[in-house]
């Protein structure tokens, strides 16, 4: 009887751990504190474009990150704003061609993380994924920070990623406004939060 109780006890403990260790999907919705920003330098000023229209998801098991971390993010290209409506129109129509290529996407098949992601902790890594812009896809490396916090509706992951993109790699004409020609290399920041109930 004592042996049976011990077996049942270990079985219940194992079952509880298995349930706890299931992967969680964190959903990203547009608006709120989410931010995608590009920064381009010109001879006389710096051009910054931003949007909060970012959607997608991140899936991981916080108790065992080595089991796999994946993410898929999409940004509405036409929602990018630089603070100048005329410039924004040129960017949409002449450079990003947003009618033909409405979304900018980044898909990470497996972010190389190990250990656990506990509440309030941050892990840093270099994530590799497929970045698609203007109909062109390249595999890139992205400096990434992932933080787990608690939200009103459950748990929340906060992801901060930074990288650079060369316009010519994506067949994007280098913008020129009046006599200013923008930098060929754009500095990109992606800052988003995903919630899991």
Short mmCIF file of C-alpha atoms in Angstrom, two decimals:
data_model
loop_
_atom_site.label_atom_id
_atom_site.label_comp_id
_atom_site.label_asym_id
_atom_site.label_seq_id
_atom_site.Cartn_x
_atom_site.Cartn_y
_atom_site.Cartn_z
CA UNK A 1 0.00 0.00 0.00
CA UNK A 2 2.81 2.35 0.92
CA UNK A 3 4.57 1.53 -2.35
CA UNK A 4 1.36 2.17 -4.29
CA UNK A 5 0.92 5.59 -2.65
CA UNK A 6 4.51 6.48 -3.52
CA UNK A 7 3.98 5.51 -7.17
CA UNK A 8 0.76 7.53 -7.32
CA UNK A 9 2.50 10.50 -5.73
CA UNK A 10 5.35 10.46 -8.21
CA UNK A 11 2.86 9.99 -11.04
CA UNK A 12 0.87 13.04 -9.96
CA UNK A 13 4.06 15.09 -9.67
CA UNK A 14 5.19 14.04 -13.14
CA UNK A 15 1.76 14.83 -14.60
CA UNK A 16 1.74 18.28 -12.98
CA UNK A 17 5.19 19.01 -14.39
CA UNK A 18 4.17 17.81 -17.86
CA UNK A 19 1.13 20.09 -17.87
CA UNK A 20 3.19 23.04 -16.68
CA UNK A 21 5.87 22.44 -19.31
CA UNK A 22 3.59 22.77 -22.34
CA UNK A 23 4.53 25.44 -24.90
CA UNK A 24 2.69 28.74 -24.63
CA UNK A 25 1.67 31.00 -27.49
CA UNK A 26 1.91 34.74 -26.89
CA UNK A 27 -0.28 36.75 -29.26
CA UNK A 28 0.79 40.17 -30.55
CA UNK A 29 -1.91 42.66 -31.55
CA UNK A 30 -1.47 46.09 -33.10
CA UNK A 31 -1.42 49.30 -31.08
CA UNK A 32 -0.54 49.79 -27.43
CA UNK A 33 3.14 49.91 -26.57
CA UNK A 34 4.21 48.03 -29.70
CA UNK A 35 6.68 49.86 -31.91
CA UNK A 36 8.51 49.31 -35.17
CA UNK A 37 10.98 52.04 -36.05
CA UNK A 38 13.39 52.68 -38.90
CA UNK A 39 16.08 55.33 -38.73
CA UNK A 40 17.84 56.79 -41.75
CA UNK A 41 20.48 59.49 -41.73
CA UNK A 42 20.64 62.26 -44.33
CA UNK A 43 23.31 64.98 -44.61
CA UNK A 44 21.18 67.57 -42.80
CA UNK A 45 18.81 65.53 -40.67
CA UNK A 46 17.80 62.12 -39.41
CA UNK A 47 14.57 60.57 -40.73
CA UNK A 48 12.67 58.32 -38.32
CA UNK A 49 9.62 56.30 -39.30
CA UNK A 50 7.41 54.48 -36.82
CA UNK A 51 4.27 52.35 -36.54
CA UNK A 52 2.47 50.38 -33.85
CA UNK A 53 0.64 48.19 -36.38
CA UNK A 54 2.47 44.97 -35.66
CA UNK A 55 0.77 41.58 -35.30
CA UNK A 56 1.93 38.00 -34.85
CA UNK A 57 2.86 35.47 -32.20
CA UNK A 58 5.71 33.92 -30.25
CA UNK A 59 5.62 30.32 -29.03
CA UNK A 60 7.86 28.84 -26.34
CA UNK A 61 7.93 26.82 -23.15
CA UNK A 62 9.22 29.28 -20.51
CA UNK A 63 10.21 26.33 -18.31
CA UNK A 64 12.45 24.85 -21.03
CA UNK A 65 13.54 27.29 -23.73
CA UNK A 66 15.75 24.66 -25.37
CA UNK A 67 12.57 22.89 -26.56
CA UNK A 68 12.22 25.63 -29.17
CA UNK A 69 11.26 29.29 -29.49
CA UNK A 70 9.53 30.43 -32.67
CA UNK A 71 8.03 33.75 -33.71
CA UNK A 72 6.21 35.26 -36.67
CA UNK A 73 5.71 39.02 -36.95
CA UNK A 74 3.94 41.11 -39.59
CA UNK A 75 3.93 44.90 -40.01
CA UNK A 76 1.50 46.88 -42.17
CA UNK A 77 3.96 48.74 -44.43
CA UNK A 78 1.52 51.55 -45.28
CA UNK A 79 1.16 52.41 -41.59
CA UNK A 80 4.76 53.67 -41.29
CA UNK A 81 4.82 57.42 -40.59
CA UNK A 82 7.75 59.85 -40.62
CA UNK A 83 5.93 63.01 -39.53
CA UNK A 84 5.65 64.37 -43.08
CA UNK A 85 2.58 63.37 -45.12
CA UNK A 86 4.15 64.17 -48.50
CA UNK A 87 7.25 62.16 -47.65
CA UNK A 88 5.09 59.31 -46.35
CA UNK A 89 3.18 59.22 -49.63
CA UNK A 90 6.41 59.04 -51.63
CA UNK A 91 7.67 56.27 -49.36
CA UNK A 92 4.50 54.19 -49.80
CA UNK A 93 4.10 54.72 -53.55
CA UNK A 94 7.65 55.02 -54.89
CA UNK A 95 9.80 52.97 -52.53
CA UNK A 96 7.88 50.38 -50.50
CA UNK A 97 5.14 49.90 -53.14
CA UNK A 98 2.69 49.07 -50.38
CA UNK A 99 -0.22 48.30 -52.72
CA UNK A 100 1.80 45.42 -54.16
CA UNK A 101 3.69 44.50 -50.97
CA UNK A 102 1.38 45.39 -48.06
CA UNK A 103 3.28 43.57 -45.30
CA UNK A 104 6.80 43.46 -43.93
CA UNK A 105 7.40 40.11 -42.22
CA UNK A 106 9.95 38.43 -40.00
CA UNK A 107 9.77 34.71 -39.24
CA UNK A 108 12.11 33.09 -36.73
CA UNK A 109 12.06 29.29 -36.98
CA UNK A 110 14.08 28.65 -33.83
CA UNK A 111 15.56 31.27 -31.52
CA UNK A 112 18.64 29.70 -29.84
CA UNK A 113 17.82 29.90 -26.13
CA UNK A 114 18.42 27.53 -23.23
CA UNK A 115 17.39 27.32 -19.59
CA UNK A 116 14.25 28.95 -18.23
CA UNK A 117 12.49 32.26 -18.72
CA UNK A 118 11.21 33.19 -15.28
CA UNK A 119 8.94 36.08 -14.47
CA UNK A 120 10.88 39.35 -14.41
CA UNK A 121 13.96 37.87 -16.09
CA UNK A 122 15.47 38.81 -19.46
CA UNK A 123 17.39 36.58 -21.83
CA UNK A 124 19.55 37.88 -24.68
CA UNK A 125 20.47 36.09 -27.87
CA UNK A 126 21.04 36.48 -31.59
CA UNK A 127 18.01 35.19 -33.46
CA UNK A 128 18.18 34.07 -37.08
CA UNK A 129 15.14 34.32 -39.30
CA UNK A 130 13.67 35.20 -42.67
CA UNK A 131 13.00 38.91 -43.18
CA UNK A 132 10.70 39.84 -46.07
CA UNK A 133 10.36 43.40 -47.34
CA UNK A 134 9.29 44.71 -50.75
CA UNK A 135 8.74 41.12 -51.94
CA UNK A 136 12.33 40.07 -51.22
CA UNK A 137 13.32 37.61 -48.47
CA UNK A 138 16.75 37.30 -46.83
CA UNK A 139 17.92 35.30 -43.82
CA UNK A 140 19.30 37.72 -41.24
CA UNK A 141 20.69 37.74 -37.69
CA UNK A 142 18.91 39.91 -35.14
CA UNK A 143 20.07 40.97 -31.66
CA UNK A 144 17.13 40.00 -29.45
CA UNK A 145 16.07 40.43 -25.82
CA UNK A 146 13.10 38.51 -24.37
CA UNK A 147 11.53 39.38 -21.00
CA UNK A 148 8.68 37.55 -19.24
CA UNK A 149 6.29 39.65 -17.14
CA UNK A 150 2.79 39.39 -15.73
CA UNK A 151 -0.14 41.21 -17.34
CA UNK A 152 -3.75 41.77 -16.33
CA UNK A 153 -4.88 38.94 -18.61
CA UNK A 154 -2.08 36.45 -17.97
CA UNK A 155 1.62 36.30 -18.82
CA UNK A 156 3.34 38.65 -21.25
CA UNK A 157 6.57 38.49 -23.23
CA UNK A 158 8.37 41.69 -24.16
CA UNK A 159 10.66 41.33 -27.17
CA UNK A 160 13.20 43.95 -28.26
CA UNK A 161 15.07 43.29 -31.50
CA UNK A 162 17.49 45.46 -33.49
CA UNK A 163 19.15 45.00 -36.86
CA UNK A 164 20.20 46.84 -40.01
CA UNK A 165 18.88 46.50 -43.55
CA UNK A 166 20.44 47.64 -46.79
CA UNK A 167 17.84 49.09 -49.17
CA UNK A 168 19.46 47.67 -52.30
CA UNK A 169 19.26 44.14 -50.84
CA UNK A 170 15.47 44.46 -51.06
CA UNK A 171 15.29 46.27 -54.41
CA UNK A 172 14.12 49.48 -52.71
CA UNK A 173 15.17 52.69 -54.51
CA UNK A 174 17.21 54.92 -52.24
CA UNK A 175 14.90 57.80 -51.22
CA UNK A 176 15.86 61.37 -52.04
CA UNK A 177 13.97 64.42 -50.79
CA UNK A 178 14.96 67.69 -52.45
CA UNK A 179 18.77 67.62 -52.34
CA UNK A 180 18.97 65.14 -49.48
CA UNK A 181 19.65 61.51 -50.24
CA UNK A 182 18.94 59.14 -47.37
CA UNK A 183 21.38 56.57 -46.08
CA UNK A 184 21.52 53.24 -47.90
CA UNK A 185 21.53 51.41 -44.55
CA UNK A 186 18.46 51.63 -42.32
CA UNK A 187 18.60 50.91 -38.60
CA UNK A 188 15.54 48.90 -37.52
CA UNK A 189 14.08 48.50 -34.02
CA UNK A 190 11.22 46.09 -33.29
CA UNK A 191 9.69 46.38 -29.81
CA UNK A 192 6.57 44.33 -29.12
CA UNK A 193 4.56 42.58 -26.42
CA UNK A 194 2.66 39.33 -26.70
CA UNK A 195 0.08 38.05 -24.22
CA UNK A 196 -0.81 34.48 -23.26
CA UNK A 197 -3.97 33.92 -21.18
#
